[in-house]
XYZ file of C-alpha atoms in Angstrom:
518
model
C 73.050 8.015 -25.350
C 69.884 6.019 -25.967
C 66.837 7.992 -27.022
C 63.930 7.208 -24.656
C 60.624 6.639 -26.441
C 57.173 5.499 -25.505
C 57.691 2.012 -26.946
C 60.358 1.118 -24.293
C 57.714 -0.962 -22.516
C 57.321 -3.091 -25.644
C 61.097 -3.574 -25.861
C 61.274 -4.622 -22.217
C 58.392 -7.013 -22.671
C 60.333 -8.686 -25.493
C 63.521 -8.807 -23.425
C 61.710 -10.168 -20.377
C 58.897 -12.619 -20.963
C 55.803 -11.729 -18.980
C 54.987 -13.947 -16.021
C 51.440 -14.783 -15.287
C 50.218 -14.068 -11.714
C 50.602 -17.075 -9.482
C 53.531 -18.495 -11.471
C 57.106 -18.876 -10.248
C 58.146 -15.533 -8.700
C 61.845 -16.217 -8.272
C 64.130 -13.250 -8.770
C 66.403 -13.137 -11.824
C 69.200 -10.712 -12.653
C 70.571 -10.276 -16.203
C 72.810 -7.681 -17.897
C 72.330 -6.067 -21.330
C 74.318 -3.325 -23.038
C 72.884 -0.141 -24.473
C 73.823 -1.369 -27.970
C 71.784 -4.503 -27.375
C 68.735 -2.447 -26.454
C 69.077 -0.208 -29.519
C 69.417 -3.279 -31.738
C 66.387 -4.820 -30.093
C 64.310 -1.731 -30.809
C 65.307 -1.782 -34.499
C 65.008 -5.529 -35.078
C 62.276 -6.447 -32.594
C 64.528 -9.303 -31.479
C 65.500 -10.054 -27.910
C 69.324 -9.820 -27.593
C 71.585 -12.257 -25.814
C 73.073 -10.983 -22.504
C 76.513 -9.404 -22.926
C 79.374 -9.738 -20.435
C 81.995 -7.010 -20.918
C 81.173 -4.745 -23.854
C 81.604 -1.088 -24.447
C 78.797 1.301 -23.637
C 76.582 1.294 -20.599
C 75.084 -1.681 -18.814
C 71.454 -2.100 -17.863
C 70.467 -4.441 -15.077
C 66.946 -5.513 -14.406
C 65.355 -7.608 -11.681
C 62.153 -9.472 -12.470
C 59.708 -9.621 -9.560
C 56.557 -10.452 -11.524
C 55.773 -9.002 -14.948
C 55.193 -6.245 -15.829
C 57.220 -4.976 -12.861
C 60.931 -4.385 -13.603
C 63.448 -2.444 -11.653
C 66.292 -0.629 -13.415
C 68.938 1.915 -12.467
C 71.810 3.702 -14.177
C 74.891 5.564 -13.049
C 73.972 9.236 -12.927
C 70.209 8.748 -12.819
C 69.078 9.612 -9.299
C 65.696 7.967 -9.516
C 64.339 4.595 -8.718
C 61.959 3.430 -11.410
C 60.520 0.308 -12.937
C 58.852 -0.876 -16.125
C 55.691 0.963 -15.125
C 57.184 4.480 -15.065
C 59.937 4.591 -17.695
C 58.450 7.422 -19.742
C 60.405 10.684 -19.952
C 63.552 9.196 -18.395
C 66.845 10.086 -20.068
C 69.322 7.229 -19.983
C 72.983 8.096 -19.512
C 75.856 6.109 -20.975
C 78.451 4.761 -18.543
C 80.989 1.978 -18.324
C 80.389 1.562 -14.587
C 78.239 -1.332 -13.512
C 75.025 0.143 -12.125
C 73.714 -0.553 -8.640
C 70.651 -2.729 -8.288
C 68.187 -0.941 -6.027
C 65.311 -2.146 -3.886
C 61.796 -2.291 -5.355
C 60.136 1.073 -5.716
C 57.103 2.033 -3.647
C 54.793 1.680 -6.638
C 55.939 -1.880 -7.244
C 55.266 -2.847 -3.645
C 51.710 -1.540 -3.913
C 50.826 -3.737 -6.882
C 48.329 -6.366 -5.812
C 48.761 -10.055 -6.654
C 52.331 -9.553 -7.893
C 53.843 -11.517 -5.017
C 52.262 -14.287 -3.078
C 50.912 -13.435 0.370
C 53.762 -15.359 1.980
C 56.358 -13.449 -0.070
C 54.731 -10.106 0.756
C 54.833 -10.919 4.467
C 58.471 -12.013 4.281
C 59.491 -8.888 2.363
C 57.691 -6.507 4.724
C 59.239 -8.161 7.746
C 62.702 -7.978 6.186
C 62.261 -4.272 5.475
C 60.971 -3.708 8.988
C 64.025 -5.442 10.446
C 66.318 -3.246 8.356
C 64.761 -0.102 9.832
C 65.093 -1.230 13.443
C 68.408 -1.684 15.323
C 69.888 -5.168 15.142
C 68.894 -7.629 17.839
C 70.245 -10.946 19.031
C 69.032 -14.192 17.538
C 66.060 -15.784 19.304
C 66.987 -18.405 21.864
C 63.525 -19.872 22.399
C 60.464 -20.752 20.392
C 58.559 -17.889 18.755
C 56.239 -16.006 21.070
C 52.924 -14.445 20.164
C 51.590 -10.918 20.443
C 48.134 -10.688 21.968
C 45.577 -8.340 20.415
C 45.991 -5.736 23.144
C 49.786 -5.862 22.762
C 49.479 -5.246 19.025
C 47.110 -2.363 19.695
C 49.567 -0.922 22.192
C 52.431 -1.134 19.716
C 50.394 0.476 16.967
C 49.402 3.316 19.274
C 52.945 3.949 20.482
C 54.872 3.776 17.201
C 55.060 7.143 15.405
C 53.733 7.660 11.908
C 57.249 7.996 10.498
C 60.662 6.971 11.753
C 64.009 8.116 10.378
C 66.147 5.236 9.153
C 69.910 4.853 9.185
C 70.057 6.081 5.586
C 68.179 9.259 6.464
C 65.060 8.272 4.539
C 61.630 8.474 6.164
C 59.865 5.141 6.248
C 56.277 4.600 7.193
C 57.177 2.190 9.978
C 53.733 2.255 11.484
C 52.086 1.207 8.250
C 54.667 -1.484 7.592
C 54.331 -2.922 11.077
C 50.562 -2.963 10.634
C 50.916 -4.842 7.352
C 53.398 -7.263 8.893
C 51.134 -8.041 11.823
C 48.026 -8.397 9.671
C 49.870 -10.450 7.088
C 51.351 -12.883 9.559
C 47.970 -13.179 11.218
C 46.466 -14.344 7.921
C 49.267 -16.735 7.036
C 48.920 -20.487 7.338
C 50.647 -22.391 10.115
C 51.132 -20.267 13.212
C 49.208 -17.020 12.596
C 50.186 -13.979 14.610
C 53.509 -15.337 15.831
C 56.667 -13.247 16.008
C 60.114 -14.351 17.089
C 61.807 -13.121 20.244
C 64.200 -11.135 18.064
C 61.345 -9.316 16.348
C 59.689 -8.495 19.647
C 62.954 -7.141 21.026
C 63.270 -5.070 17.863
C 59.811 -3.587 18.334
C 60.665 -2.778 21.958
C 63.956 -1.238 20.872
C 62.110 0.907 18.341
C 59.834 2.209 21.064
C 62.547 2.602 23.684
C 65.158 4.059 21.371
C 62.969 7.017 20.423
C 62.046 7.836 23.988
C 58.424 6.885 23.409
C 58.199 5.094 26.763
C 56.814 7.375 29.438
C 59.260 8.589 32.086
C 56.545 8.807 34.738
C 57.223 6.620 37.749
C 55.370 3.338 37.909
C 54.421 1.286 40.949
C 55.882 -2.217 40.604
C 54.215 -4.991 42.597
C 55.661 -8.466 43.240
C 53.854 -11.315 44.986
C 54.952 -14.437 46.828
C 53.837 -16.727 43.994
C 55.975 -14.869 41.439
C 53.374 -12.547 39.914
C 54.498 -9.057 38.935
C 52.884 -5.980 37.389
C 53.304 -2.239 37.036
C 50.804 0.613 37.256
C 51.402 4.328 36.761
C 51.925 6.127 40.067
C 49.387 8.734 38.969
C 46.687 6.072 39.426
C 47.260 6.345 43.190
C 46.237 9.703 44.653
C 48.088 11.174 47.621
C 46.327 10.639 50.931
C 46.884 11.694 54.500
C 48.753 9.230 56.680
C 46.610 6.800 58.645
C 44.284 5.932 55.762
C 43.526 2.495 54.364
C 44.714 3.278 50.858
C 43.322 1.608 47.737
C 43.705 -1.783 46.127
C 46.921 -2.146 44.117
C 46.752 -5.789 43.092
C 44.250 -8.615 43.112
C 45.783 -11.531 45.043
C 44.463 -15.000 45.811
C 43.946 -16.184 49.362
C 47.106 -18.309 49.103
C 49.182 -15.437 47.686
C 50.392 -12.114 49.124
C 52.152 -8.958 47.965
C 55.790 -9.175 49.065
C 57.503 -6.176 47.472
C 56.653 -2.761 46.088
C 58.882 -0.416 44.124
C 58.725 2.975 42.418
C 60.835 3.527 39.329
C 61.021 4.936 35.813
C 59.972 2.251 33.274
C 62.890 3.257 31.031
C 65.359 1.839 33.551
C 66.828 -1.632 33.869
C 65.912 -3.910 36.776
C 68.564 -6.039 38.462
C 66.694 -8.947 40.043
C 68.361 -11.026 42.772
C 66.916 -14.407 43.714
C 67.026 -17.075 46.399
C 69.599 -18.949 44.295
C 72.076 -16.109 44.785
C 71.751 -15.208 41.095
C 71.273 -11.819 39.482
C 69.087 -11.347 36.401
C 68.466 -8.270 34.262
C 65.252 -7.103 32.589
C 63.953 -3.841 31.136
C 61.503 -2.232 33.528
C 59.051 -1.603 30.681
C 58.898 -5.345 29.955
C 56.996 -5.917 33.195
C 53.336 -6.109 32.221
C 51.383 -2.825 32.634
C 48.118 -3.485 34.449
C 45.214 -1.605 35.956
C 45.199 -1.083 39.723
C 42.807 -3.904 40.455
C 44.222 -6.450 38.014
C 46.502 -9.338 39.017
C 50.043 -9.549 37.701
C 51.741 -11.986 35.347
C 54.333 -14.607 36.162
C 57.902 -13.306 36.303
C 58.861 -16.401 34.286
C 57.303 -14.639 31.291
C 60.083 -12.042 31.455
C 63.010 -13.852 33.080
C 64.495 -17.327 32.740
C 63.904 -18.598 36.286
C 64.251 -22.131 37.587
C 60.954 -23.595 38.855
C 61.896 -23.004 42.514
C 63.576 -19.622 41.960
C 62.027 -16.602 43.711
C 62.700 -12.851 43.782
C 64.371 -11.564 46.946
C 65.635 -8.087 45.992
C 65.328 -5.705 43.031
C 67.484 -2.733 42.052
C 66.501 -0.230 39.315
C 69.483 1.277 37.481
C 70.105 3.523 34.468
C 73.138 1.598 33.225
C 75.910 -0.517 34.706
C 78.633 2.120 35.136
C 82.252 1.864 36.203
C 83.379 3.184 39.575
C 80.313 1.932 41.454
C 79.639 -1.068 43.642
C 76.656 -3.366 43.909
C 76.221 -3.622 47.685
C 73.832 -6.161 49.177
C 72.837 -7.365 52.621
C 71.594 -10.781 53.698
C 69.187 -11.676 56.472
C 71.903 -13.196 58.674
C 73.819 -9.896 58.737
C 76.351 -10.293 55.931
C 77.283 -7.367 53.658
C 78.950 -7.738 50.279
C 80.374 -5.150 47.856
C 81.197 -6.078 44.270
C 82.308 -3.788 41.444
C 79.459 -3.216 39.006
C 81.769 -4.052 36.102
C 81.513 -7.712 37.149
C 77.839 -7.559 36.193
C 78.305 -6.016 32.751
C 77.391 -9.242 30.960
C 74.366 -10.789 32.648
C 73.175 -13.614 30.402
C 69.613 -14.825 30.129
C 69.844 -17.450 32.873
C 71.441 -15.003 35.316
C 74.890 -15.061 36.905
C 76.000 -15.607 40.481
C 75.905 -12.514 42.697
C 76.479 -13.978 46.165
C 76.912 -17.276 47.952
C 74.003 -18.063 50.271
C 74.259 -20.654 53.030
C 71.434 -22.461 54.778
C 68.320 -20.324 55.244
C 70.147 -17.070 54.521
C 68.419 -14.795 52.007
C 69.134 -11.519 50.200
C 67.112 -8.825 51.955
C 68.188 -5.666 50.107
C 70.556 -4.288 47.465
C 71.761 -0.834 46.409
C 74.547 0.985 44.543
C 77.390 2.703 46.397
C 80.237 4.896 45.170
C 83.008 3.918 47.607
C 82.554 6.846 50.015
C 79.111 6.217 51.490
C 77.953 5.029 54.887
C 75.896 1.841 55.078
C 72.943 1.448 57.440
C 71.488 -1.977 58.240
C 68.088 -2.268 59.941
C 66.863 -5.352 61.779
C 63.507 -6.977 62.431
C 63.711 -6.050 66.134
C 64.325 -2.366 65.509
C 68.102 -1.991 65.678
C 70.270 -0.055 63.195
C 74.026 0.004 62.649
C 75.895 2.600 60.568
C 79.433 2.064 59.245
C 81.740 3.207 56.435
C 81.247 1.098 53.324
C 85.008 0.609 52.939
C 84.900 -1.593 56.051
C 83.237 -4.152 53.800
C 86.081 -4.863 51.407
C 85.403 -5.379 47.719
C 84.824 -9.016 46.768
C 84.153 -11.085 43.671
C 80.762 -12.399 42.651
C 80.955 -15.899 44.213
C 81.907 -14.635 47.703
C 79.540 -14.600 50.682
C 80.552 -11.220 52.117
C 81.550 -10.067 55.601
C 79.638 -9.643 58.856
C 77.868 -6.289 58.971
C 75.952 -6.473 62.244
C 75.940 -8.762 65.262
C 72.424 -10.146 65.638
C 70.476 -11.495 68.581
C 69.473 -15.139 68.312
C 65.952 -14.395 67.023
C 66.744 -11.247 65.006
C 67.530 -10.761 61.304
C 68.315 -7.944 58.866
C 65.322 -6.534 56.934
C 66.721 -3.472 55.173
C 69.810 -1.712 53.842
C 70.185 1.941 52.927
C 73.062 4.361 52.367
C 73.814 8.009 53.142
C 76.465 10.494 52.086
C 78.447 11.703 55.126
C 77.680 15.341 55.870
C 74.367 15.387 53.975
C 71.174 16.426 55.769
C 69.057 13.341 55.213
C 66.489 11.305 57.106
C 65.898 7.617 57.728
C 62.353 6.288 57.384
C 61.510 3.237 59.498
C 58.239 1.332 58.912
C 56.777 -1.534 60.949
C 54.518 -4.421 59.988
C 51.447 -2.977 61.740
C 51.561 0.248 59.724
C 53.537 2.555 62.030
C 56.624 4.561 61.172
C 58.780 7.623 61.729
C 61.445 9.823 60.190
C 64.708 10.333 62.065
C 67.639 12.631 61.252
C 70.567 10.590 59.981
C 72.906 12.331 62.450
C 71.201 10.437 65.276
C 72.804 7.249 63.971
C 76.470 7.585 64.878
C 79.061 5.817 62.775
C 80.422 2.607 64.333
C 82.747 -0.175 63.354
C 81.344 -2.985 61.290
C 79.930 -6.019 63.132
C 78.657 -4.161 66.170
C 75.212 -4.637 67.690
C 74.017 -1.194 66.558
C 71.572 1.225 68.221
C 67.879 0.937 69.082
C 65.937 2.699 66.328
C 62.233 2.046 67.009
C 60.141 0.205 69.568
C 58.812 -3.130 68.261
C 56.007 -3.830 70.725
C 52.579 -5.359 70.080
C 51.241 -2.076 68.694
C 54.018 -1.550 66.138
C 55.018 -5.081 65.293
C 58.442 -5.888 63.814
C 60.314 -3.600 61.416
C 59.616 -4.188 57.724
C 62.137 -1.828 56.122
C 64.361 1.226 56.525
C 65.146 3.669 53.728
C 66.605 7.131 53.128
C 64.067 9.912 52.435
C 63.729 13.631 51.856
C 60.719 15.669 53.117
C 59.631 16.241 49.487
C 59.505 12.533 48.634
C 56.436 10.416 47.980
C 56.165 7.233 50.030
C 54.074 4.176 49.203
C 53.285 1.326 51.577
C 51.831 -1.939 50.274
C 50.160 -4.622 52.349
C 50.121 -8.371 51.875
C 46.415 -8.305 50.993
C 47.033 -5.921 48.086
C 46.254 -2.496 49.583
C 48.511 0.514 48.862
C 48.689 4.003 50.332
C 50.606 6.952 48.865
C 51.555 9.794 51.212
C 54.029 12.652 51.408
C 57.124 12.011 53.500
C 56.566 15.270 55.376
C 53.239 13.873 56.631
C 55.148 11.362 58.772
C 56.410 12.826 62.047
C 60.129 13.428 62.482
C 61.091 11.781 65.778
C 64.195 10.624 67.572
C 65.516 7.103 67.994
C 63.945 4.652 70.442
C 60.408 5.959 69.863
C 57.182 4.299 68.705
C 56.382 6.424 65.681
C 52.943 7.322 64.306
C 50.314 5.435 62.333
C 51.068 5.570 58.623
C 48.570 3.014 57.282
C 45.350 1.602 58.729
C 45.335 -2.156 58.142
C 42.549 -4.712 58.282
C 42.800 -7.472 60.870
C 45.353 -10.050 59.810
C 46.913 -7.794 57.166
C 50.408 -6.327 57.472
C 52.747 -3.994 55.628
C 54.910 -5.976 53.228
C 56.788 -3.335 51.254
C 57.915 0.301 51.302
C 59.133 2.461 48.419
C 59.977 6.131 47.874
C 60.497 8.534 44.995
C 60.777 12.262 44.370
C 57.366 13.837 44.919
C 56.977 15.582 41.557
C 54.056 13.675 40.004
């Protein structure tokens, strides 16, 4: 056993020539035996490295003098040339493990160049965050408000895979500040790093589970705002602004969902894309959205036609969609388990046909299709046989020459549920699902609501419960939030009641529901 004394620093300085700050900082690894060290102490001579000799082996890594990192079998402490006092070395024939730099070493100023410090911090940060795929595009940049949001959301400490507590927040702060000061492209992070940051937030449940209102416009803008920003009102009100839109643009869709979910996005190309709901830009009520191309790899002429929030893609379920010309298509969700960045085909569309709605079914549900002229058909989902992704589907409803499908919803047979129907002029009603008798697929359906000049055409149908919240959005960017029980429960073939008061020329463009608990 080697006797540890205060002059060990002098011995190490003789073994390892000191490097002046700013000189070459390449890492070197060399092995010495305990006998070599003892001889060096007695003779003040630097020994030659030994390969396989008896006794124990010391390994050191030179970062920049006087910082050295050593470890021995049996010594459960990470230390360097700055804190070797009072350490008892133990003899062993096992080759020791070379550890990472100690915290003290990392805090030493001017030991590594700024570029090396940045690289090291980012490497350590990556090691503490789950692995992510390699970036497929050019590096993207965090804006100042995005950095501030990350810093606010990340906890002070985060448990790593090894069980150690790492100050992730501090390291991320250093990484961001360091990259921002570097030459070249300051402030830029790769796609992989950004996904890692998102995974760190998402993986620890730091993303709020409160429902958000998602808004999508004709020009491809999208945004999300917390539902709590929209107070409940009585039906018949004008609501409040939900999105700033240009005169040439209009709100086309609205949705309520948990930002921790995934969004399946179907487009006019018949493709399906996937994106995390929390990746959609959070905005204030009155702010405009951002282009969907920022989050999804769309072609220039690709547009959103339907969106489905899901927890995960699970076995035993079906992705069921309806098109405007009356086709219905069911495909096992397992066929969508690997949606790549550019999307995959979900349905074949012909001519001017478009996807009007999409949902998940379990194989034992009833499907209801609603049309622009106020008709509804209900049939067993098994009448639409399961098909592969490239198929077009089967006829679901027989349409009049100037009619088209606007909505799809599902119900569980025997459940006491209601169907909400909303028209373009802001009128609507709730109707017991039992009033829609089950028919065979490809019938003409039943008259659901009157579509006269007062009501206008039907915009959407959806399943609701009396306790649900309902939001209606208009093309001009107004939104009203009301309780479902505030809308009258009426029979079929009725006009309904006023749900939203619209300005001249404005019309309801989207309807969404959620459990009324917020």
